[in-house]
Amino acid sequence: MASENTRKWAIIPEPNSMTVGEGTVLLPYAGRVNESIAIGDGDFLLAHQLVADIRSATGTDWDIATGDMWSGFIRLRIADSWDFDSQDGGTAGAYTLTINTDGITITSCDFEGVRNGVQTLRQLIRQNGAVLPVLQIEDAPAYRIRGYYLDATRGRVPTLAWLKQWADKLCLYKYNQLQLYIEHTFAFDGMSETWRGSSPLTPADTLEFDQYCANLGIELVPSVSTFGHQYVAMRTQELRELGEFPEDADRPFSFIERMRHHTLNVADDRAFAFSTQLVDSYLQLFRSKRFNICADETFDLGKGKSKQEAQRVGVATLYATYVGKLCEHLSKQGREPMFWGDIAIEMPEILETLPNNVTLLNWQYEPEATDEKIQLVAQAGAKQIVCPAVWGWNALLPRIDDAWNNIARIARYGLDCGAEGMLVTDWGDFGHVNDPRMAVPGMIFGAQYAWNPAGDTAENDLLERISRVEYGDCSARFVALLRNASAQAVFTWRELVEYLELDDGTGNCNTDVAQTIPCLADRLVDHLSDCGNAMTVREARNRMMRNMATTIERIPQANRALQQCMVDIAPIAAHMGNPGITAAVRIAMEGQLLLNRVGFALAEAHDVRDAHDAGDWRPSDYRALARELECWCEAYAKEWNATSQPSELHRIQETVWKAADELRRISK
C-alpha cells in the first residue's frame, strides 16, 4: 500500500487489500454510471450518489443507465461467482474496486458490498476530483453488524432533516445499522403527559426515516426503555404509581437524578402491560426484525415497591424473569430481542437464562477497558455485540483520545471473542450539551475498527485521514487541533452541573447528587456521625472545589492553550468550506473557555485560591463573566437549532443562567 507520505488522499475504513498502480485515470467530462438491476437498488441510489459527488467535485453532469446495451465508465455489478471471503468466513459486505484506463468497476455478491465499494469510490472522488489513482482493492468487513447508537431522548431530539444527514454520513463510512435511544421523546398514543413539551418524534417521522435508512443499506432498529430509565414517565400523575419510589415523583428536576433513578416496579403486573404497550406500538413502525428493550441501569430494582418480592426471589431472578418475559413476548411476534448487558454481567447467573435468539449489548466505555466482561459473555455462550463510545457526553468538546482508546480496544476484544458486531454509542447525559457534530471523529473511529479491528492504525495517522476525508483539510491538522482543544477542558459541564445541583432547591445538600461525586460520597456518613447533622450545601461545595484544587491550577495555562488552538484552527476551517462545523467548533471552544473561567471563579469563592493570585479574573470581573455566559448561551442556542428540535434546550439555558446568577451572588 502506498504510504500516506507519498499521496494526499485516504480511504476510511482503510481497505484490507489495496494495490496502487502507476499513473492516473481521468474521468470523462460526460460519463455514465451503469448500475446492474441485479443489485436490488430500486431507485438507483448508489448511482445517484456517485453522480452527485462527481458533479460536486468536477462540475460535470453524468448519466445513469442499467442493462448491457448501455456503456458506462463506472460499472456497478453483482458477481456471477464469488470466491473472496471476509474475515469471518462470510461474503456479506465484501467488494472489489478496480480503477484503470478501461474504466471503474465495483463488484460484489450483494447489495451491501456494492454499496460499500461505492462509498470507497465516493471518498476518492471527493478528494481527487476528476483525476483518480490507478488501483485495485479487495475489501471486506470484520464485523457483520456495524452500528451506531444515538441518544435522542435525554435533552436533545434531532430534527428529521439532520437525522437524514447523519444517516448519509454513516453510509459513507460503511455503517449498516442505526438505533435511536428513546425514553419519553416519542409521541405514543395515550401518553401525552409523558412526552408533552419534549418535541417528540412521531410515527410519520419514523416511517419516513426507516425508509430513508433502508435505501442507504442501513437497518434502523427500534430501541426504547422498557424497564429502567423511566425518569419522565415515572414523574407523571398517570404513571408514577408504577415506579419503585412514587413518593419521589415531585422532586425538582435534576440532570443527575435522571441518570440514576426511576425504575419500573416489576412486581406490579401493570408494569408489564406498560412495557408491552411501548414495544407493540413501536415495533409496527420498523421493518427490522430486531428490537432493543434496553433494560439497563435498573438501579432502584428491589429497593422500593418491589423490595418484598426481591427479598423472596432475589434481585437477579426478579430482573431475569421480567426481561425474559419481554424477550418471549417479542419472540412470539417473530422479533429478535436485544438488551444492554450491564445487569446480566453484574449477576452472571442471568446469562444462563437467556434464550438463544437474544443478543446482549455489552457496553464498556473505559478508555483502558479490559476484555474481562466480553470474555465472560463469550464463555457463557451468549450472543453479544460489543459497545464502545464516542466519549462526547457531558462535554462541549469531544474527548478524542478517550474515544480512540476505548473503541480500538473494544473492537479487538470483540473480534477475538466472536462478537457478532459492534455498536458505537453516542450518549447525551446531563441535557445532551454535546453538539452531535462533535461526535464525527469518534463515529469514524468506530467505522475504521468495526471494519478492521486487527489493523495497526495509529491514532495520529487516523486523525490525519479523518481531517482529509471528512473535512477536506489539506493540512490534515483539523482533528488533531480539536483533540488538543478538548485536552484543555479543566472545569467541564459535568462539574458545573454537579456544583449547582448539590443544592436541592431548598438550600439543603442534595445527597443523591453528593453520592455521585467521589470526594463527597465517602464523606457523607462520616460527616453525619462527626457533626450530628447532614452536610450543608456550602460544606459540600467547599469539599468539591477543594478536591479540584490541583486541577484548577491548570486553568490559566489551559485557557492560553485553548485560545492558541482557536487561532490555529481558524484558517484551516476557513478553507474547509463547511460553515456548520466551523461555527459548532467555535461555539464549543468559546464555551469551554468560559467554563474554565467559571471554575476558577468558584474556586476562589470557596477560598481554594487567594484573591491576589486571581490573575485576570478578580471578583470585580464576575459580573462581566456572567454577562459573557449569557451572551454565549444565546449563540449556543442558535447552533442547537441547526441539528435539533427545541426539546430540552431550556434546561441547558436554565443551568447557564443559574451559573451566571451564582457569579453575581459571589461578586457581592
XYZ file of C-alpha atoms in Angstrom:
668
model
C 0.000 0.000 0.000
C 1.226 3.455 -0.841
C 2.351 5.451 2.160
C 0.378 8.452 3.376
C 3.639 10.372 2.921
C 3.548 9.786 -0.834
C -0.122 10.506 -1.504
C -2.573 13.141 -0.380
C -5.709 11.034 -0.248
C -7.055 8.418 2.138
C -9.859 5.891 2.488
C -11.813 5.234 5.686
C -12.192 2.464 6.704
C -8.791 1.558 5.320
C -9.164 -1.332 2.842
C -7.842 -4.750 3.776
C -6.007 -5.118 0.466
C -5.122 -2.274 -1.896
C -2.595 -2.076 -4.694
C -1.926 1.381 -6.104
C -0.576 1.315 -9.644
C 1.369 3.777 -11.760
C -0.384 6.735 -13.328
C -3.856 8.187 -13.022
C -7.277 7.915 -14.646
C -9.123 10.985 -15.936
C -12.886 10.839 -15.541
C -14.783 11.737 -18.739
C -16.456 15.118 -18.748
C -19.676 13.440 -19.934
C -19.652 9.966 -18.450
C -22.175 7.418 -17.302
C -22.717 5.132 -14.311
C -24.174 1.771 -15.305
C -25.764 0.069 -12.301
C -26.917 -3.506 -12.703
C -30.552 -4.051 -11.802
C -29.476 -7.290 -10.092
C -28.044 -5.189 -7.241
C -31.578 -4.564 -5.986
C -31.173 -0.809 -5.667
C -34.664 0.089 -6.832
C -34.140 3.846 -7.069
C -30.533 3.556 -8.325
C -29.482 5.462 -5.218
C -25.878 4.255 -5.472
C -25.516 5.577 -8.999
C -27.096 8.853 -7.937
C -24.626 9.134 -5.021
C -21.720 8.865 -7.454
C -23.228 11.317 -9.935
C -23.815 13.856 -7.137
C -20.218 13.604 -5.926
C -18.816 13.851 -9.445
C -20.887 16.970 -10.025
C -19.730 18.483 -6.718
C -16.052 17.654 -7.294
C -15.759 18.339 -11.049
C -18.765 20.438 -12.046
C -19.746 17.933 -14.765
C -23.044 16.070 -15.155
C -23.096 12.331 -15.661
C -25.778 9.988 -16.936
C -27.198 6.865 -15.271
C -28.259 3.670 -17.035
C -28.753 -0.046 -16.499
C -28.536 -3.078 -18.783
C -25.837 -4.472 -21.074
C -26.839 -2.292 -24.014
C -25.539 0.834 -22.287
C -21.884 1.543 -21.771
C -20.678 3.030 -18.516
C -17.278 4.334 -17.448
C -18.300 3.373 -13.904
C -19.864 -0.075 -13.689
C -21.640 -1.466 -10.603
C -22.024 -5.247 -10.800
C -23.220 -8.358 -8.955
C -20.728 -11.184 -9.469
C -21.783 -14.398 -11.242
C -19.447 -16.243 -8.872
C -17.588 -15.078 -5.789
C -14.516 -16.522 -4.106
C -13.396 -13.565 -1.974
C -14.422 -14.122 1.668
C -14.493 -11.636 4.528
C -12.522 -12.209 7.723
C -15.343 -14.069 9.493
C -15.695 -16.563 6.654
C -18.687 -14.875 5.019
C -19.173 -12.693 1.986
C -21.686 -10.097 3.242
C -20.423 -6.605 2.520
C -17.283 -7.686 0.617
C -16.414 -5.951 -2.653
C -13.725 -5.354 -5.228
C -12.948 -1.975 -6.789
C -10.829 -1.598 -9.914
C -9.764 1.745 -11.377
C -7.775 1.705 -14.623
C -7.806 3.297 -18.049
C -10.618 0.977 -19.165
C -12.893 2.455 -16.507
C -14.047 1.759 -12.979
C -15.734 -1.437 -11.821
C -17.245 -2.264 -8.433
C -18.246 -5.885 -7.948
C -19.850 -7.767 -5.068
C -22.138 -10.671 -4.352
C -24.759 -8.495 -2.622
C -26.230 -5.001 -2.407
C -24.287 -4.162 0.735
C -20.981 -4.998 -0.879
C -21.678 -2.812 -3.908
C -22.808 -0.061 -1.549
C -19.546 -0.340 0.385
C -17.486 -0.166 -2.797
C -19.419 2.888 -3.940
C -18.608 4.658 -0.654
C -14.902 3.990 -1.182
C -15.101 5.439 -4.688
C -17.043 8.461 -3.434
C -14.278 9.233 -0.948
C -11.685 9.062 -3.710
C -13.710 11.354 -5.975
C -14.247 13.892 -3.184
C -10.501 14.141 -2.593
C -9.150 13.782 -6.142
C -11.832 15.243 -8.358
C -11.618 14.061 -11.983
C -8.146 12.516 -11.659
C -8.223 9.192 -9.798
C -5.361 6.840 -8.957
C -4.980 3.525 -10.718
C -5.710 0.912 -8.082
C -7.152 -2.482 -7.205
C -8.991 -3.058 -3.904
C -10.270 -6.281 -2.361
C -12.100 -5.453 0.819
C -14.462 -6.916 3.406
C -15.634 -6.065 6.934
C -14.567 -7.920 10.050
C -17.911 -7.364 11.776
C -21.164 -8.253 10.076
C -23.041 -5.664 12.181
C -21.516 -2.175 12.307
C -23.935 0.022 14.175
C -24.306 3.471 15.693
C -26.423 4.282 18.745
C -27.635 7.873 19.116
C -29.269 9.298 22.242
C -32.425 11.049 21.069
C -34.134 11.434 24.415
C -32.171 12.996 27.295
C -32.310 16.628 26.299
C -31.829 16.724 22.531
C -34.256 15.419 19.901
C -32.690 15.661 16.429
C -34.656 17.093 13.538
C -35.641 14.616 10.839
C -33.557 16.585 8.325
C -30.453 16.231 10.482
C -31.109 12.535 11.115
C -31.087 12.021 7.352
C -27.791 13.891 7.074
C -26.370 11.671 9.803
C -27.590 8.523 8.040
C -25.886 9.760 4.851
C -22.627 10.125 6.783
C -22.969 6.685 8.381
C -23.483 5.241 4.906
C -20.343 6.967 3.601
C -18.304 5.220 6.296
C -19.988 1.845 5.709
C -22.148 1.528 8.833
C -25.118 -0.761 8.307
C -27.183 -0.275 11.481
C -28.555 2.683 13.447
C -30.526 2.841 16.684
C -32.097 5.882 18.345
C -32.353 5.811 22.139
C -35.886 6.669 23.286
C -37.189 7.063 26.822
C -40.040 9.568 26.612
C -39.435 11.503 23.387
C -41.823 9.576 21.158
C -45.477 10.511 20.655
C -47.002 7.258 21.897
C -50.809 7.245 21.921
C -52.283 7.733 25.376
C -49.011 9.013 26.859
C -49.118 12.722 26.120
C -48.349 13.593 29.747
C -45.012 11.830 29.297
C -43.892 13.367 26.001
C -45.525 16.806 26.154
C -43.102 19.642 25.600
C -40.245 17.353 24.510
C -40.526 17.844 20.714
C -41.212 14.109 20.346
C -40.573 12.090 17.232
C -43.754 10.805 15.598
C -44.859 7.662 13.751
C -44.696 9.598 10.472
C -41.106 10.645 11.225
C -40.176 7.042 11.944
C -41.780 5.592 8.834
C -40.048 8.160 6.643
C -36.682 7.709 8.342
C -36.934 3.919 8.292
C -37.426 4.030 4.518
C -34.600 6.536 4.113
C -32.193 4.332 6.068
C -33.262 1.191 4.191
C -32.468 2.877 0.881
C -28.951 3.572 2.202
C -28.428 -0.011 3.301
C -28.811 0.880 6.986
C -31.062 -1.138 9.282
C -32.982 1.168 11.623
C -33.500 -0.881 14.788
C -36.195 0.165 17.285
C -34.850 0.870 20.763
C -36.915 2.039 23.721
C -36.522 1.925 27.500
C -38.881 -0.671 28.935
C -37.546 -1.200 32.483
C -35.010 1.289 33.870
C -34.527 4.946 32.904
C -38.211 5.825 33.180
C -37.467 9.195 34.755
C -40.027 11.309 32.936
C -42.783 8.682 32.799
C -42.479 7.865 36.497
C -42.844 11.577 37.381
C -46.247 11.908 35.688
C -49.577 11.878 37.504
C -50.853 8.940 35.437
C -47.840 6.609 35.673
C -45.982 7.452 38.877
C -47.532 4.542 40.792
C -45.682 2.117 38.504
C -42.298 3.241 39.832
C -40.203 1.888 42.678
C -40.390 5.229 44.524
C -43.597 7.061 43.575
C -43.073 9.346 46.593
C -40.125 10.946 44.741
C -42.148 11.891 41.678
C -42.499 15.560 42.634
C -38.864 16.254 43.468
C -37.308 19.096 41.461
C -35.896 18.067 38.098
C -32.243 17.020 38.203
C -29.912 16.021 35.379
C -28.070 13.765 37.800
C -31.133 12.149 39.343
C -32.411 11.442 35.826
C -29.397 9.211 35.276
C -29.807 7.164 38.458
C -33.444 6.669 39.408
C -36.949 5.778 38.295
C -37.068 2.060 37.625
C -40.341 0.239 36.996
C -41.759 -1.751 39.883
C -41.883 -5.047 38.025
C -43.606 -6.748 40.949
C -46.696 -4.845 39.813
C -48.476 -6.605 36.933
C -49.320 -3.218 35.415
C -45.618 -2.670 34.681
C -45.565 -5.453 32.100
C -48.654 -4.057 30.405
C -46.926 -0.672 30.243
C -43.735 -2.130 28.740
C -45.524 -4.251 26.160
C -47.663 -1.284 25.121
C -44.455 0.562 24.249
C -42.989 -2.448 22.477
C -46.063 -3.420 20.477
C -46.869 0.033 19.192
C -43.256 0.934 18.400
C -42.227 -2.223 16.552
C -45.007 -1.821 13.990
C -43.240 1.227 12.557
C -39.985 -0.585 11.653
C -39.073 -3.175 9.038
C -36.260 -4.543 11.226
C -36.835 -7.837 12.992
C -34.564 -6.745 15.836
C -35.797 -4.857 18.898
C -33.723 -3.352 21.716
C -35.637 -3.291 25.017
C -32.671 -1.585 26.776
C -33.295 -2.792 30.399
C -30.067 -1.226 31.657
C -29.096 0.517 34.902
C -32.102 -0.643 36.934
C -30.552 0.971 39.992
C -33.709 1.004 42.130
C -34.758 -2.592 41.468
C -35.688 -4.339 44.713
C -35.187 -1.213 46.829
C -38.657 0.327 46.814
C -42.074 -1.121 45.993
C -40.542 -4.414 44.791
C -38.373 -4.870 47.881
C -40.517 -7.612 49.403
C -40.601 -9.595 46.154
C -36.846 -9.131 45.692
C -36.228 -10.490 49.189
C -38.364 -13.506 48.332
C -36.862 -14.473 44.964
C -33.656 -12.418 44.736
C -32.879 -9.336 42.662
C -31.233 -11.357 39.895
C -34.286 -13.575 39.493
C -36.608 -10.577 39.602
C -34.613 -8.935 36.804
C -34.163 -12.076 34.700
C -37.834 -13.012 34.947
C -39.023 -9.630 33.728
C -36.509 -9.361 30.900
C -37.243 -12.958 29.941
C -40.967 -12.214 29.689
C -40.289 -9.219 27.449
C -37.957 -11.251 25.243
C -40.513 -14.053 24.977
C -43.188 -11.503 24.099
C -41.017 -10.253 21.231
C -40.027 -13.739 20.089
C -43.656 -14.750 19.726
C -44.027 -11.917 17.242
C -41.038 -13.059 15.197
C -38.668 -10.435 16.614
C -35.091 -10.826 17.814
C -34.656 -9.214 21.260
C -31.636 -7.152 22.280
C -30.873 -5.597 25.651
C -27.989 -3.873 27.426
C -25.832 -6.330 29.316
C -24.673 -4.423 32.402
C -27.071 -6.056 34.890
C -26.602 -9.568 33.484
C -22.829 -9.180 33.698
C -23.060 -7.958 37.302
C -25.166 -11.056 38.075
C -23.729 -13.722 35.729
C -26.368 -16.270 36.695
C -28.698 -14.269 34.442
C -26.560 -15.159 31.413
C -27.525 -18.809 31.816
C -31.218 -17.999 31.426
C -31.005 -16.122 28.106
C -32.889 -17.628 25.142
C -30.812 -18.441 22.051
C -32.251 -15.608 19.964
C -31.398 -12.864 22.473
C -28.408 -10.588 21.836
C -26.577 -8.986 24.742
C -25.327 -5.441 24.078
C -22.092 -5.477 26.069
C -21.129 -1.863 26.796
C -17.775 -0.830 28.194
C -16.683 2.783 27.985
C -13.423 2.900 29.921
C -10.511 4.092 27.752
C -8.352 1.394 29.346
C -11.048 -1.304 29.285
C -10.038 -4.953 29.540
C -11.637 -7.920 27.793
C -12.899 -9.492 31.029
C -16.603 -8.742 30.517
C -16.523 -9.688 26.845
C -14.800 -12.964 27.698
C -17.413 -13.624 30.391
C -20.294 -13.372 27.944
C -18.465 -15.417 25.304
C -17.742 -18.198 27.790
C -21.419 -18.265 28.757
C -22.252 -18.950 25.113
C -24.457 -15.863 24.773
C -24.660 -13.819 21.601
C -23.167 -10.378 22.051
C -22.491 -7.120 20.285
C -19.682 -5.047 21.793
C -20.435 -1.398 22.504
C -17.758 1.287 22.953
C -18.444 5.045 22.983
C -17.546 8.266 21.174
C -16.983 9.977 24.547
C -18.890 13.174 23.920
C -21.307 13.229 26.851
C -21.180 15.989 29.488
C -18.735 17.978 27.386
C -18.686 20.766 24.833
C -15.572 19.315 23.177
C -15.199 15.594 22.369
C -12.665 13.557 24.325
C -10.992 12.184 21.218
C -8.152 10.313 22.937
C -10.591 8.513 25.226
C -12.807 7.590 22.265
C -9.888 6.201 20.269
C -8.523 4.152 23.157
C -11.930 2.760 24.040
C -13.144 1.967 20.520
C -9.893 0.421 19.287
C -9.639 -1.845 22.349
C -13.253 -2.991 22.420
C -13.260 -3.725 18.699
C -10.244 -6.025 19.044
C -11.644 -7.761 22.118
C -14.956 -8.368 20.421
C -13.330 -9.842 17.328
C -11.195 -12.169 19.448
C -14.271 -13.353 21.358
C -16.508 -13.912 18.344
C -18.885 -10.981 18.872
C -21.493 -10.596 16.139
C -20.974 -6.877 15.729
C -20.032 -3.534 17.204
C -22.455 -0.769 18.201
C -20.774 2.607 18.801
C -22.718 4.640 21.361
C -23.249 8.405 21.484
C -24.920 9.482 24.730
C -26.386 12.780 25.907
C -26.134 12.684 29.710
C -26.895 15.914 31.594
C -29.048 17.510 28.906
C -27.078 16.495 25.800
C -24.996 19.656 25.817
C -22.619 17.947 23.350
C -23.331 19.022 19.763
C -23.861 15.798 17.742
C -21.496 17.087 15.055
C -18.685 16.875 17.605
C -19.087 13.078 17.565
C -17.893 12.704 13.969
C -14.265 11.750 14.804
C -15.470 9.117 17.278
C -18.019 7.829 14.786
C -15.257 7.432 12.188
C -13.056 5.639 14.732
C -15.932 3.190 15.029
C -16.162 2.817 11.263
C -12.456 2.031 10.985
C -12.305 -0.503 13.800
C -15.594 -2.256 13.082
C -14.212 -2.857 9.597
C -10.687 -3.869 10.559
C -10.077 -4.200 14.324
C -6.865 -6.148 13.843
C -5.099 -3.377 11.937
C -2.240 -1.389 13.438
C -3.681 2.040 12.646
C -2.084 4.686 14.883
C -4.258 7.381 16.397
C -2.371 10.302 14.859
C -2.488 8.670 11.432
C -6.228 8.198 11.735
C -6.724 11.801 12.865
C -4.915 12.976 9.737
C -7.000 10.733 7.499
C -10.226 11.959 9.093
C -9.122 15.558 8.535
C -8.598 14.841 4.832
C -11.565 12.581 4.086
C -14.286 14.095 6.261
C -13.316 17.736 6.490
C -11.405 18.311 3.255
C -8.472 19.662 5.260
C -5.351 19.590 3.088
C -3.181 20.345 6.120
C -4.531 17.203 7.847
C -4.407 19.061 11.205
C -8.043 19.892 11.934
C -8.962 16.876 14.095
C -5.642 16.926 15.960
C -6.279 20.564 16.900
C -9.784 19.633 18.038
C -8.221 16.876 20.142
C -5.727 19.328 21.627
C -8.523 21.787 22.434
C -10.517 19.131 24.275
C -7.488 18.408 26.465
C -7.850 21.934 27.884
C -11.263 21.210 29.419
C -10.486 21.649 33.117
C -13.850 22.646 34.576
C -16.433 20.892 32.440
C -20.189 20.895 32.012
C -20.347 17.913 34.353
C -18.610 19.786 37.183
C -20.843 22.802 36.672
C -23.997 20.671 36.853
C -22.709 18.845 39.940
C -21.842 22.103 41.693
C -25.250 23.659 41.006
C -27.320 20.540 41.715
C -25.708 19.996 45.119
C -28.386 22.483 46.177
C -31.649 20.522 46.306
C -33.681 23.674 45.703
C -34.456 24.291 49.363
C -30.944 25.216 50.454
C -30.114 21.720 51.689
C -27.478 19.410 50.237
C -28.853 17.011 47.612
C -27.488 13.695 48.858
C -28.379 11.911 45.589
C -26.041 14.283 43.798
C -23.389 14.144 46.518
C -23.314 10.350 46.293
C -22.274 10.585 42.633
C -19.214 12.741 43.436
C -16.409 10.514 44.750
C -14.893 13.078 47.096
C -18.300 13.543 48.760
C -19.771 10.050 48.661
C -17.355 8.652 51.243
C -17.679 11.710 53.440
C -21.478 11.884 53.787
C -21.864 9.251 56.507
C -18.693 10.320 58.330
C -19.876 13.923 58.392
C -23.228 12.941 59.882
C -21.590 10.884 62.621
C -18.981 13.585 63.358
C -21.309 16.581 63.421
C -24.671 15.038 64.185
C -26.299 16.698 61.190
C -26.315 16.485 57.405
C -23.723 18.198 55.249
C -24.778 21.671 54.131
C -24.630 22.881 50.541
C -21.775 25.189 51.418
C -19.790 22.375 53.021
C -20.396 20.043 50.069
C -19.379 22.662 47.530
C -16.307 23.584 49.565
C -15.167 19.979 49.596
C -15.869 19.531 45.890
C -13.883 22.621 44.871
C -11.007 21.867 47.230
C -10.773 18.388 45.777
C -10.283 20.081 42.402
C -7.585 22.467 43.664
C -4.721 20.899 41.721
C -6.841 20.758 38.583
C -7.986 24.345 38.969
C -4.355 25.467 38.998
C -4.165 24.446 35.340
C -6.895 26.824 34.157
C -4.827 29.898 33.158
C -2.395 27.727 31.216
C -5.226 25.643 29.728
C -7.083 28.714 28.517
C -3.981 30.102 26.873
C -3.514 26.779 25.071
C -7.191 26.692 24.093
C -7.005 30.201 22.681
C -3.977 29.155 20.631
C -5.962 26.199 19.277
C -8.666 28.637 18.201
C -6.070 30.765 16.414
C -4.517 27.743 14.686
C -7.785 26.141 13.629
C -9.444 29.275 12.217
C -7.583 29.488 8.861
C -7.894 25.720 8.387
C -11.645 25.862 8.975
C -11.953 28.828 6.622
C -10.607 26.719 3.750
C -12.750 23.663 4.517
C -15.922 25.254 3.190
C -18.073 23.819 5.975
C -19.531 26.761 7.924
C -21.704 24.461 10.039
C -18.834 22.598 11.672
C -16.773 25.799 11.831
C -19.483 27.525 13.867
C -20.074 24.467 16.068
C -16.366 24.167 16.913
C -16.015 27.878 17.629
C -19.033 27.905 19.956
C -17.756 24.798 21.767
C -14.287 26.265 22.268
C -15.618 29.612 23.447
C -17.933 27.803 25.836
C -15.093 25.782 27.329
C -13.036 28.934 27.844
C -15.946 30.334 29.831
C -16.491 27.137 31.815
C -12.832 27.146 32.833
C -13.153 30.734 33.989
C -16.307 29.868 35.949
C -14.454 27.036 37.678
C -11.629 29.416 38.547
C -14.072 31.941 39.975
C -15.927 29.344 42.063
C -12.635 28.015 43.430
C -11.731 31.485 44.568
C -15.171 31.985 46.124
C -14.569 28.844 48.192
C -11.102 30.039 49.243
C -9.374 27.424 47.114
C -7.356 30.255 45.584
C -6.092 33.504 47.094
C -7.688 36.658 45.725
C -4.306 38.262 44.986
C -3.461 35.306 42.668
C -6.645 35.529 40.626
C -4.968 36.908 37.539
C -7.433 38.429 35.100
C -10.447 37.034 36.958
C -10.812 39.118 40.079
C -14.126 39.326 41.952
C -14.957 42.597 40.228
C -14.966 40.706 36.908
C -17.523 38.077 37.929
C -20.491 40.115 36.784
C -18.847 40.646 33.409
C -18.219 36.890 33.232
C -21.905 36.285 33.990
C -22.872 38.523 31.080
C -20.437 36.718 28.784
C -22.013 33.394 29.763
C -25.482 34.648 28.919
C -24.395 36.008 25.545
C -22.618 32.736 24.750
C -25.761 30.805 25.646
C -27.737 32.692 23.002
C -25.154 31.794 20.346
C -25.184 28.187 21.570
C -28.978 28.057 21.199
C -28.711 29.081 17.541
C -26.295 26.231 16.871
C -28.592 23.839 18.741
C -31.315 24.662 16.228
C -29.055 23.628 13.345
C -29.383 19.957 14.297
C -32.114 19.643 16.895
C -35.666 20.474 17.825
C -36.257 22.711 20.878
C -36.703 19.645 23.108
C -34.901 20.446 26.408
C -32.693 23.311 25.318
C -34.389 25.351 28.033
C -32.815 23.156 30.731
C -29.323 23.905 29.446
C -30.169 27.591 29.304
C -31.512 27.497 32.866
C -28.288 25.842 34.045
C -26.185 28.554 32.406
C -28.403 31.242 33.924
C -28.036 29.681 37.388
C -24.286 29.774 36.939
C -24.492 33.437 35.923
C -26.646 34.212 38.960
C -24.163 32.415 41.224
C -21.334 34.519 39.817
C -23.288 37.682 40.549
C -24.005 36.456 44.071
C -20.352 35.792 44.899
C -19.313 39.157 43.467
C -21.121 40.966 46.262
